[in-house]
Tab-separated table of C-alpha atoms in Angstrom:
chain	number	residue	atom	x	y	z
A	1	ARG	CA	-0.133	-90.070	-100.788
A	2	HIS	CA	2.272	-89.022	-97.939
A	3	ILE	CA	5.990	-89.630	-97.423
A	4	PHE	CA	6.757	-89.775	-93.754
A	5	SER	CA	10.388	-90.522	-94.397
A	6	PRO	CA	12.514	-92.235	-97.026
A	7	GLN	CA	11.489	-95.428	-95.504
A	8	VAL	CA	7.859	-94.923	-94.765
A	9	LEU	CA	5.201	-94.180	-97.343
A	10	ALA	CA	1.423	-93.914	-96.788
A	11	THR	CA	-1.439	-93.914	-99.362
A	12	THR	CA	-5.142	-93.061	-98.544
A	13	MET	CA	-7.814	-93.785	-101.015
A	14	VAL	CA	-11.489	-92.768	-100.979
A	15	THR	CA	-13.716	-94.480	-103.509
A	16	HIS	CA	-17.351	-94.289	-104.741
A	17	ALA	CA	-18.998	-96.216	-107.355
A	18	ARG	CA	-22.564	-96.670	-108.521
A	19	ASN	CA	-24.328	-98.830	-111.258
A	20	ARG	CA	-28.045	-98.419	-111.793
A	21	VAL	CA	-30.297	-99.960	-114.383
A	22	SER	CA	-34.051	-99.266	-114.456
A	23	MET	CA	-36.771	-100.164	-117.009
A	24	SER	CA	-40.563	-99.771	-117.100
A	25	ALA	CA	-43.302	-100.985	-119.459
A	26	LEU	CA	-47.046	-100.447	-120.006
A	27	GLU	CA	-49.186	-102.970	-121.367
A	28	TYR	CA	-52.423	-101.647	-122.830
A	29	PRO	CA	-55.592	-103.808	-123.160
A	30	TRP	CA	-57.054	-104.789	-126.497
A	31	PRO	CA	-59.914	-102.686	-127.984
A	32	GLY	CA	-63.020	-103.753	-126.208
A	33	ASP	CA	-61.177	-105.459	-123.410
A	34	THR	CA	-62.348	-104.492	-119.967
A	35	ALA	CA	-58.928	-105.103	-118.412
A	36	ASP	CA	-56.969	-102.191	-116.968
A	37	THR	CA	-53.640	-100.972	-118.196
A	38	SER	CA	-50.860	-102.910	-116.400
A	39	GLU	CA	-47.359	-101.641	-115.556
A	40	SER	CA	-44.182	-103.570	-115.085
A	41	LYS	CA	-41.095	-102.113	-113.320
A	42	LEU	CA	-37.550	-103.192	-112.877
A	43	THR	CA	-34.927	-101.329	-110.880
A	44	MET	CA	-31.443	-102.647	-109.969
A	45	ARG	CA	-28.854	-100.615	-108.232
A	46	VAL	CA	-25.308	-101.527	-106.783
A	47	SER	CA	-23.272	-98.800	-105.114
A	48	ASP	CA	-20.530	-98.709	-102.686
A	49	ALA	CA	-18.312	-96.196	-100.726
A	50	GLY	CA	-14.861	-97.180	-99.297
A	51	LEU	CA	-11.873	-95.991	-97.523
A	52	LYS	CA	-8.470	-97.713	-97.822
A	53	GLU	CA	-5.250	-97.015	-96.059
A	54	ASP	CA	-1.944	-98.553	-97.189
A	55	PHE	CA	1.471	-98.325	-95.522
A	56	THR	CA	4.822	-99.300	-97.147
A	57	VAL	CA	8.064	-99.632	-95.067
A	58	PHE	CA	11.298	-100.054	-96.799
A	59	VAL	CA	13.217	-101.959	-94.131
A	60	ASP	CA	16.420	-102.211	-96.229
A	61	SER	CA	17.507	-103.206	-99.761
A	62	GLY	CA	16.270	-106.836	-99.175
A	63	GLN	CA	12.932	-106.229	-97.365
A	64	THR	CA	9.826	-104.391	-97.885
A	65	LEU	CA	6.734	-104.532	-95.531
A	66	LYS	CA	3.214	-103.617	-96.542
A	67	PHE	CA	0.057	-103.511	-94.424
A	68	GLY	CA	-3.218	-101.759	-94.377
A	69	ALA	CA	-7.035	-101.731	-93.951
A	70	GLU	CA	-10.077	-101.382	-96.092
A	71	ALA	CA	-13.717	-100.745	-95.350
A	72	LYS	CA	-16.577	-100.674	-97.880
A	73	ARG	CA	-20.385	-100.082	-97.298
A	74	PHE	CA	-22.517	-101.605	-100.080
A	75	ASP	CA	-25.999	-100.518	-101.058
A	76	LEU	CA	-27.953	-103.168	-103.058
A	77	SER	CA	-31.468	-102.648	-104.231
A	78	ASP	CA	-33.440	-104.780	-106.568
A	79	TYR	CA	-37.042	-104.483	-107.428
A	80	LEU	CA	-39.144	-106.372	-109.983
A	81	GLY	CA	-43.037	-105.961	-109.985
A	82	ALA	CA	-45.999	-106.193	-112.303
A	83	ASP	CA	-49.078	-104.319	-110.972
A	84	THR	CA	-49.762	-105.853	-107.558
A	85	VAL	CA	-47.500	-108.914	-108.023
A	86	VAL	CA	-43.899	-108.224	-106.641
A	87	PHE	CA	-41.220	-110.772	-107.713
A	88	TRP	CA	-38.416	-108.963	-105.921
A	89	ASN	CA	-38.198	-106.255	-103.322
A	90	LEU	CA	-34.716	-106.561	-101.960
A	91	HIS	CA	-32.674	-103.902	-100.241
A	92	GLU	CA	-29.447	-104.689	-98.283
A	93	ARG	CA	-26.583	-102.598	-96.980
A	94	PRO	CA	-23.770	-104.925	-95.906
A	95	TRP	CA	-20.380	-103.805	-94.795
A	96	TYR	CA	-16.933	-105.345	-95.911
A	97	VAL	CA	-13.855	-104.858	-93.705
A	98	ALA	CA	-10.390	-106.118	-94.250
A	99	LEU	CA	-6.936	-106.083	-92.691
A	100	TYR	CA	-3.834	-107.235	-94.482
A	101	GLY	CA	-0.047	-107.520	-94.289
A	102	ALA	CA	2.762	-108.768	-96.609
A	103	ASP	CA	6.455	-109.157	-96.397
A	104	LYS	CA	8.530	-108.924	-99.570
A	105	TRP	CA	11.827	-110.440	-98.354
A	106	ARG	CA	15.213	-111.649	-100.068
A	107	PRO	CA	16.834	-113.984	-97.478
A	108	TRP	CA	19.647	-114.469	-99.913
A	109	GLN	CA	20.435	-113.118	-103.368
A	110	PRO	CA	18.844	-115.875	-105.600
A	111	LEU	CA	15.555	-116.048	-103.583
A	112	LEU	CA	12.792	-113.573	-103.454
A	113	ILE	CA	9.692	-114.435	-101.163
A	114	ASN	CA	6.406	-112.472	-100.984
A	115	ALA	CA	4.119	-113.749	-98.229
A	116	GLY	CA	1.083	-112.228	-96.671
A	117	VAL	CA	-2.116	-112.803	-94.865
A	118	ARG	CA	-5.423	-111.170	-95.323
A	119	ALA	CA	-8.489	-111.163	-92.909
A	120	GLU	CA	-11.990	-110.119	-94.189
A	121	TYR	CA	-15.308	-109.725	-92.541
A	122	PHE	CA	-18.668	-109.383	-94.386
A	123	THR	CA	-21.761	-108.621	-92.429
A	124	GLY	CA	-24.093	-110.378	-94.888
A	125	GLY	CA	-24.183	-113.678	-93.348
A	126	GLY	CA	-21.618	-112.746	-90.739
A	127	TYR	CA	-18.651	-114.355	-92.744
A	128	PHE	CA	-15.107	-113.970	-91.302
A	129	ARG	CA	-12.202	-115.312	-93.406
A	130	ALA	CA	-8.423	-115.232	-92.871
A	131	PHE	CA	-6.270	-116.743	-95.589
A	132	PRO	CA	-2.678	-116.721	-96.829
A	133	ARG	CA	-1.063	-115.664	-100.062
A	134	VAL	CA	2.527	-116.585	-100.915
A	135	SER	CA	4.879	-116.506	-103.883
A	136	ALA	CA	8.512	-117.234	-104.421
A	137	LYS	CA	10.908	-116.601	-107.202
A	138	TYR	CA	14.351	-118.191	-107.479
A	139	PHE	CA	17.046	-116.947	-109.835
A	140	LEU	CA	19.025	-119.874	-111.285
A	141	ARG	CA	21.096	-117.285	-113.119
A	142	GLU	CA	20.871	-113.481	-113.591
A	143	ASP	CA	18.756	-113.957	-116.724
A	144	LEU	CA	16.804	-117.062	-115.691
A	145	ALA	CA	14.263	-117.516	-112.832
A	146	VAL	CA	11.584	-119.945	-111.800
A	147	SER	CA	8.500	-118.907	-109.631
A	148	ALA	CA	5.673	-120.475	-107.748
A	149	GLY	CA	2.560	-119.023	-105.907
A	150	TYR	CA	-0.608	-119.841	-104.032
A	151	GLY	CA	-3.461	-117.711	-102.967
A	152	LEU	CA	-6.972	-118.037	-101.577
A	153	TYR	CA	-9.569	-115.488	-102.625
A	154	TYR	CA	-13.132	-114.801	-101.707
A	155	GLN	CA	-15.793	-112.886	-103.517
A	156	TYR	CA	-18.772	-111.507	-101.511
A	157	LEU	CA	-20.910	-110.150	-104.437
A	158	SER	CA	-21.436	-112.313	-107.461
A	159	ILE	CA	-23.676	-112.606	-110.543
A	160	PRO	CA	-25.376	-116.018	-110.891
A	161	PHE	CA	-24.270	-117.874	-114.086
A	162	PRO	CA	-27.353	-118.038	-116.436
A	163	ARG	CA	-28.251	-121.549	-117.502
A	164	ASP	CA	-29.741	-119.898	-120.661
A	165	GLU	CA	-26.574	-119.165	-122.705
A	166	MET	CA	-28.301	-116.565	-124.780
A	167	ILE	CA	-28.571	-114.456	-121.622
A	168	ALA	CA	-24.768	-114.309	-121.225
A	169	MET	CA	-24.204	-113.368	-124.809
A	170	LEU	CA	-26.726	-110.531	-125.238
A	171	PRO	CA	-26.960	-107.058	-123.507
A	172	ALA	CA	-29.587	-108.560	-121.231
A	173	THR	CA	-26.666	-109.267	-118.832
A	174	PHE	CA	-27.110	-105.617	-117.641
A	175	PHE	CA	-30.265	-106.893	-115.871
A	176	GLN	CA	-28.728	-109.591	-113.892
A	177	GLN	CA	-28.778	-109.434	-110.081
A	178	TRP	CA	-25.823	-108.950	-107.894
A	179	ILE	CA	-26.219	-111.503	-105.144
A	180	PRO	CA	-24.514	-110.767	-101.769
A	181	ALA	CA	-23.217	-113.651	-99.585
A	182	SER	CA	-25.810	-114.546	-96.982
A	183	ASP	CA	-26.835	-117.402	-94.668
A	184	LYS	CA	-28.229	-119.302	-97.774
A	185	TYR	CA	-25.321	-118.462	-100.180
A	186	PRO	CA	-21.730	-118.574	-98.964
A	187	PRO	CA	-19.110	-116.423	-100.512
A	188	VAL	CA	-17.601	-117.602	-103.873
A	189	SER	CA	-14.047	-118.833	-103.211
A	190	ALA	CA	-11.136	-119.622	-105.388
A	191	ALA	CA	-7.790	-121.365	-104.726
A	192	HIS	CA	-4.988	-120.332	-107.046
A	193	TYR	CA	-1.920	-122.330	-107.812
A	194	VAL	CA	0.664	-120.920	-110.176
A	195	LEU	CA	4.086	-122.227	-111.420
A	196	GLY	CA	6.251	-120.513	-114.018
A	197	GLY	CA	9.585	-119.282	-115.204
A	198	GLU	CA	11.201	-116.161	-116.883
A	199	LYS	CA	14.102	-115.728	-119.206
A	200	TRP	CA	15.735	-112.275	-120.212
A	201	PHE	CA	17.494	-112.430	-123.546
A	202	SER	CA	18.381	-108.747	-123.106
A	203	ASP	CA	17.147	-105.566	-121.415
A	204	ASP	CA	14.308	-105.250	-124.087
A	205	VAL	CA	13.531	-108.972	-124.699
A	206	GLN	CA	11.877	-111.221	-122.105
A	207	MET	CA	9.931	-114.548	-122.236
A	208	SER	CA	7.742	-115.958	-119.526
A	209	VAL	CA	6.077	-119.355	-119.185
A	210	GLU	CA	3.422	-120.055	-116.611
A	211	GLY	CA	0.973	-122.842	-115.740
A	212	TYR	CA	-1.956	-122.348	-113.420
A	213	TYR	CA	-4.781	-124.239	-111.680
A	214	LYS	CA	-7.774	-122.695	-109.910
A	215	GLN	CA	-10.379	-124.422	-107.882
A	216	MET	CA	-13.709	-122.682	-107.342
A	217	ALA	CA	-16.574	-123.201	-104.915
A	218	ASN	CA	-20.025	-121.795	-104.039
A	219	LEU	CA	-20.712	-120.712	-107.690
A	220	LEU	CA	-24.273	-119.648	-108.364
A	221	GLU	CA	-26.501	-120.524	-111.259
A	222	THR	CA	-29.900	-119.304	-112.204
A	223	GLY	CA	-32.482	-120.721	-114.708
A	224	SER	CA	-33.537	-117.447	-116.201
A	225	MET	CA	-32.236	-113.842	-116.596
A	226	LEU	CA	-34.726	-112.641	-113.993
A	227	PRO	CA	-34.890	-115.164	-111.165
A	228	GLY	CA	-38.391	-115.524	-109.862
A	229	ILE	CA	-40.340	-115.032	-113.125
A	230	GLY	CA	-42.533	-118.121	-113.543
A	231	GLU	CA	-42.283	-118.997	-109.923
A	232	GLU	CA	-45.097	-118.466	-107.273
A	233	PRO	CA	-44.907	-114.909	-105.991
A	234	GLY	CA	-43.263	-114.948	-102.599
A	235	ALA	CA	-41.611	-118.231	-103.039
A	236	ASP	CA	-38.411	-118.845	-101.013
A	237	ASP	CA	-35.459	-117.695	-103.121
A	238	THR	CA	-33.582	-120.820	-102.499
A	239	VAL	CA	-35.362	-122.265	-105.546
A	240	ARG	CA	-33.906	-119.613	-107.681
A	241	PHE	CA	-30.149	-120.498	-107.472
A	242	ASN	CA	-28.134	-123.691	-107.810
A	243	VAL	CA	-24.797	-123.829	-105.954
A	244	GLY	CA	-22.061	-125.436	-107.759
A	245	SER	CA	-18.252	-125.712	-108.243
A	246	GLY	CA	-15.727	-125.393	-110.952
A	247	TRP	CA	-12.143	-125.329	-111.982
A	248	ALA	CA	-9.774	-123.674	-114.435
A	249	ALA	CA	-6.301	-124.811	-115.645
A	250	GLY	CA	-3.908	-123.969	-118.394
A	251	GLY	CA	-0.668	-122.633	-119.475
A	252	GLU	CA	0.698	-119.297	-121.148
A	253	VAL	CA	3.732	-118.354	-123.033
A	254	LEU	CA	4.531	-114.699	-123.658
A	255	LEU	CA	7.441	-113.201	-125.515
A	256	ARG	CA	7.834	-109.434	-125.201
A	257	ARG	CA	10.043	-106.765	-126.747
A	258	LYS	CA	9.475	-103.250	-125.818
A	259	GLY	CA	5.922	-102.306	-126.859
A	260	SER	CA	5.439	-105.520	-128.969
A	261	TRP	CA	4.629	-109.037	-127.898
A	262	VAL	CA	3.403	-112.476	-128.983
A	263	GLY	CA	1.379	-114.805	-126.581
A	264	TYR	CA	-0.288	-118.127	-126.684
A	265	SER	CA	-2.415	-119.744	-124.068
A	266	LEU	CA	-3.952	-123.193	-123.709
A	267	ALA	CA	-6.922	-122.962	-121.293
A	268	PHE	CA	-9.574	-125.160	-119.882
A	269	THR	CA	-12.479	-124.519	-117.512
A	270	ARG	CA	-15.287	-126.641	-116.287
A	271	ARG	CA	-18.317	-126.123	-114.021
A	272	THR	CA	-20.525	-128.603	-112.251
A	273	PHE	CA	-24.218	-127.984	-111.198
A	274	ASP	CA	-26.738	-130.610	-110.082
A	275	SER	CA	-23.986	-133.254	-110.561
A	276	THR	CA	-23.793	-132.264	-114.315
A	277	SER	CA	-20.344	-131.047	-115.491
A	278	PHE	CA	-19.984	-129.060	-118.717
A	279	TYR	CA	-17.681	-126.555	-120.493
A	280	PRO	CA	-19.225	-123.083	-119.895
A	281	ILE	CA	-19.592	-120.515	-122.803
A	282	PHE	CA	-16.367	-118.743	-121.986
A	283	ASP	CA	-14.196	-121.819	-122.187
A	284	ALA	CA	-11.606	-120.714	-124.797
A	285	ARG	CA	-9.285	-123.667	-125.578
A	286	HIS	CA	-6.658	-121.762	-127.678
A	287	ASN	CA	-5.785	-118.114	-127.523
A	288	PHE	CA	-3.202	-116.393	-129.735
A	289	ASN	CA	-2.325	-112.645	-129.421
A	290	LEU	CA	0.178	-110.721	-131.520
A	291	ALA	CA	0.914	-106.967	-131.081
A	292	TRP	CA	3.377	-104.763	-132.844
A	293	THR	CA	4.287	-101.159	-132.424
A	294	ALA	CA	6.343	-99.393	-134.939
A	295	ARG	CA	7.703	-96.038	-134.308
A	296	LEU	CA	7.513	-93.843	-137.409
A	297	GLY	CA	9.328	-90.758	-136.168
A	298	ARG	CA	8.301	-87.332	-135.026
A	299	GLY	CA	6.136	-88.711	-132.350
A	300	TRP	CA	4.121	-91.040	-134.625
A	301	ASN	CA	3.440	-94.734	-133.668
A	302	LEU	CA	1.659	-97.371	-135.666
A	303	ASN	CA	-0.005	-100.131	-133.473
A	304	LEU	CA	-1.285	-103.463	-134.815
A	305	GLN	CA	-2.943	-106.260	-132.840
A	306	TRP	CA	-4.293	-109.475	-134.136
A	307	LEU	CA	-6.387	-111.859	-131.912
A	308	PHE	CA	-7.225	-115.450	-132.540
A	309	ARG	CA	-9.302	-117.573	-130.229
A	310	SER	CA	-10.901	-120.998	-130.735
A	311	GLY	CA	-14.649	-121.159	-130.598
A	312	PHE	CA	-16.799	-120.913	-127.502
A	313	PRO	CA	-18.851	-124.014	-126.598
A	314	TYR	CA	-22.569	-123.867	-126.847
A	315	THR	CA	-25.593	-126.113	-126.382
A	316	GLY	CA	-26.964	-127.082	-129.822
A	317	PRO	CA	-30.137	-129.026	-130.830
A	318	ILE	CA	-29.981	-132.740	-131.360
A	319	GLY	CA	-33.603	-133.083	-132.557
A	320	GLN	CA	-37.040	-131.525	-132.568
A	321	PHE	CA	-40.738	-132.302	-131.757
A	322	GLN	CA	-43.913	-130.972	-133.096
A	323	TYR	CA	-46.236	-129.091	-130.800
A	324	VAL	CA	-49.921	-129.086	-131.831
A	325	GLY	CA	-52.568	-126.667	-130.490
A	326	GLU	CA	-55.747	-125.075	-131.590
A	327	PHE	CA	-57.323	-121.628	-131.318
A	328	GLY	CA	-60.890	-120.452	-131.806
A	329	GLY	CA	-62.262	-119.418	-135.169
A	330	ARG	CA	-64.778	-116.946	-136.308
A	331	MET	CA	-67.601	-119.229	-135.734
A	332	PRO	CA	-68.686	-120.349	-132.214
A	333	GLY	CA	-67.513	-123.850	-131.415
A	334	TYR	CA	-65.187	-123.894	-134.346
A	335	TYR	CA	-61.360	-124.374	-133.615
A	336	GLU	CA	-58.543	-124.326	-136.171
A	337	PRO	CA	-55.408	-126.417	-135.399
A	338	TYR	CA	-51.985	-125.095	-135.647
A	339	TYR	CA	-48.509	-126.572	-135.109
A	340	TYR	CA	-44.853	-125.528	-134.848
A	341	TRP	CA	-41.557	-127.371	-134.213
A	342	ILE	CA	-39.637	-127.071	-131.038
A	343	PRO	CA	-35.868	-128.064	-130.994
A	344	VAL	CA	-34.518	-130.513	-128.367
A	345	SER	CA	-31.263	-129.361	-126.918
A	346	GLY	CA	-28.371	-131.810	-126.381
A	347	ARG	CA	-25.886	-131.961	-123.608
A	348	ARG	CA	-24.622	-128.603	-122.323
A	349	GLY	CA	-21.613	-127.220	-124.272
A	350	ASN	CA	-21.889	-130.147	-126.766
A	351	TYR	CA	-21.019	-127.912	-129.831
A	352	ARG	CA	-18.424	-125.159	-130.458
A	353	LEU	CA	-18.618	-121.903	-132.518
A	354	PRO	CA	-16.138	-121.172	-135.251
A	355	PRO	CA	-12.835	-119.554	-134.254
A	356	TYR	CA	-12.886	-115.800	-133.440
A	357	HIS	CA	-10.212	-113.558	-134.937
A	358	ARG	CA	-9.896	-109.918	-135.878
A	359	LEU	CA	-7.215	-107.196	-136.642
A	360	ASP	CA	-7.128	-103.930	-134.905
A	361	VAL	CA	-5.097	-101.110	-136.350
A	362	GLY	CA	-4.303	-97.733	-134.699
A	363	VAL	CA	-1.951	-94.797	-135.104
A	364	GLU	CA	-1.028	-92.143	-132.348
A	365	LYS	CA	0.784	-88.890	-132.273
A	366	ALA	CA	2.560	-87.830	-129.087
A	367	PHE	CA	2.977	-84.235	-128.211
A	368	ARG	CA	3.446	-81.815	-125.230
A	369	LEU	CA	0.847	-79.332	-124.017
A	370	PHE	CA	0.930	-77.130	-120.885
A	371	GLY	CA	3.899	-79.043	-119.610
A	372	ALA	CA	2.274	-82.436	-119.842
A	373	ASP	CA	2.688	-85.436	-122.221
A	374	TRP	CA	-0.411	-86.163	-124.513
A	375	ALA	CA	-1.177	-88.313	-127.468
A	376	PHE	CA	-3.907	-88.205	-130.044
A	377	TYR	CA	-4.885	-91.664	-131.371
A	378	PHE	CA	-7.121	-93.104	-134.044
A	379	GLN	CA	-8.057	-96.742	-133.933
A	380	VAL	CA	-10.000	-99.183	-136.106
A	381	ILE	CA	-11.388	-102.281	-134.486
A	382	ASN	CA	-11.856	-105.407	-136.728
A	383	ALA	CA	-10.095	-103.798	-139.668
A	384	TYR	CA	-10.755	-106.492	-142.122
A	385	ALA	CA	-14.419	-106.698	-141.229
A	386	GLN	CA	-14.406	-110.341	-140.003
A	387	LYS	CA	-17.916	-111.738	-139.370
A	388	ASN	CA	-17.287	-113.532	-136.115
A	389	VAL	CA	-20.280	-115.736	-134.871
A	390	LEU	CA	-21.645	-114.644	-131.604
A	391	TRP	CA	-24.487	-117.283	-131.595
A	392	TYR	CA	-26.576	-119.410	-133.968
A	393	GLU	CA	-30.252	-118.706	-134.417
A	394	TYR	CA	-32.233	-122.000	-135.019
A	395	ARG	CA	-35.547	-122.056	-136.761
A	396	THR	CA	-37.578	-124.611	-138.731
A	397	ASP	CA	-38.277	-124.230	-142.490
A	398	GLU	CA	-41.421	-125.124	-144.351
A	399	HIS	CA	-40.291	-128.677	-144.760
A	400	GLY	CA	-39.771	-129.269	-140.983
A	401	ARG	CA	-36.055	-128.999	-141.152
A	402	ILE	CA	-33.864	-127.312	-138.645
A	403	VAL	CA	-32.086	-124.382	-140.265
A	404	ARG	CA	-29.078	-122.749	-138.510
A	405	GLU	CA	-28.359	-119.030	-139.082
A	406	PRO	CA	-25.112	-117.320	-137.762
A	407	MET	CA	-25.521	-114.090	-135.877
A	408	SER	CA	-22.456	-111.802	-135.850
A	409	ILE	CA	-21.313	-108.908	-133.730
A	410	LEU	CA	-19.463	-106.012	-135.147
A	411	PRO	CA	-19.146	-107.409	-138.677
A	412	PHE	CA	-17.753	-104.128	-139.859
A	413	PRO	CA	-14.683	-101.968	-138.883
A	414	LEU	CA	-15.496	-99.843	-135.932
A	415	PRO	CA	-13.359	-96.508	-135.754
A	416	SER	CA	-12.551	-94.566	-132.652
A	417	PHE	CA	-10.502	-91.735	-131.754
A	418	GLY	CA	-9.556	-89.706	-128.767
A	419	ILE	CA	-6.807	-87.876	-126.645
A	420	ARG	CA	-5.023	-89.062	-123.590
A	421	GLY	CA	-2.683	-87.416	-121.322
A	422	GLY	CA	-0.718	-87.686	-118.092
A	423	PHE	CA	0.732	-85.259	-115.558
């Protein structure tokens, strides 16, 4: 960060990030089998290196200009193979370049406008996009304001939404592909519309109300965790992803006092693939959040946070059918029948899980060390050991009836501790 003058500030940022997941497995033949040992290997890597330059110009007390440039080089590598069969072998290095500018301007005392434009170029598919972002706040009184905003956003790397809901709930999401925009798959886009208001009751107490609507396009969906499995090797990857759309809308209310707050949101989201619309698994209708900080003196603080969320939708069974097969017995020409029940799923998102709630409790002690401010903290997540349902496991009992068993995540208090500091 460099200050050229009291009116001009420049910030330079160099970034690098890498995420790598790999897994291999050996499958040995049965005793007496002449087959060779087979090996499967999965490697997925996403990395980027970037440079960003920002300039801020304080024109006067009523106007601030911001502009800058950004460049990133991505390195994406995906490989999945089993012996001589290769399902994926992708390696791409696209560039992302952006120019942007914004003007925060107060044309007269009650009105504050923040308008800007951003231009982006992504070499994967050769996409160039230029789009506006604008927001305005109008002060009806010193302690009361209304605001509105609009923005258009693009995402050039995306993870396809899994059709199998279990994939999105389990740690298997670490093995999902990052798909760059290309000739076949345009970048994901989202148009945001926001309308809100703010009320200041005092210097410490503030309330905000906001409504929003977001329209999304070019969303991707995959039928399995690892696209390509079960398809013919070398098949065109256009069969792996469906392109769809979606929207999200809702309202939020937040009341804040210093380090404590209470908030509620009513939210809806919907997605459409192959002319079928459904509520995805992260559609949380009601969200309630209560946080309270109590200062105990001598640098000690007590932090409490209680979360409540209505249940996520999921696709449940509406029936079942019996599969009958046979396998060879000990005598030549003799076969033994066997059967098992297979559930039939209903409409996507036709059921909802129970509400999710938990209490987190923490204490912290502030102190100074080597001229810097530090804090030691101890926290317990899910203090009252709520067994929140992550998903339902369905099976058929000996009488052919479907039995539902809830599966929980973190059904016990989880402690953690650490030290943080700033200088």
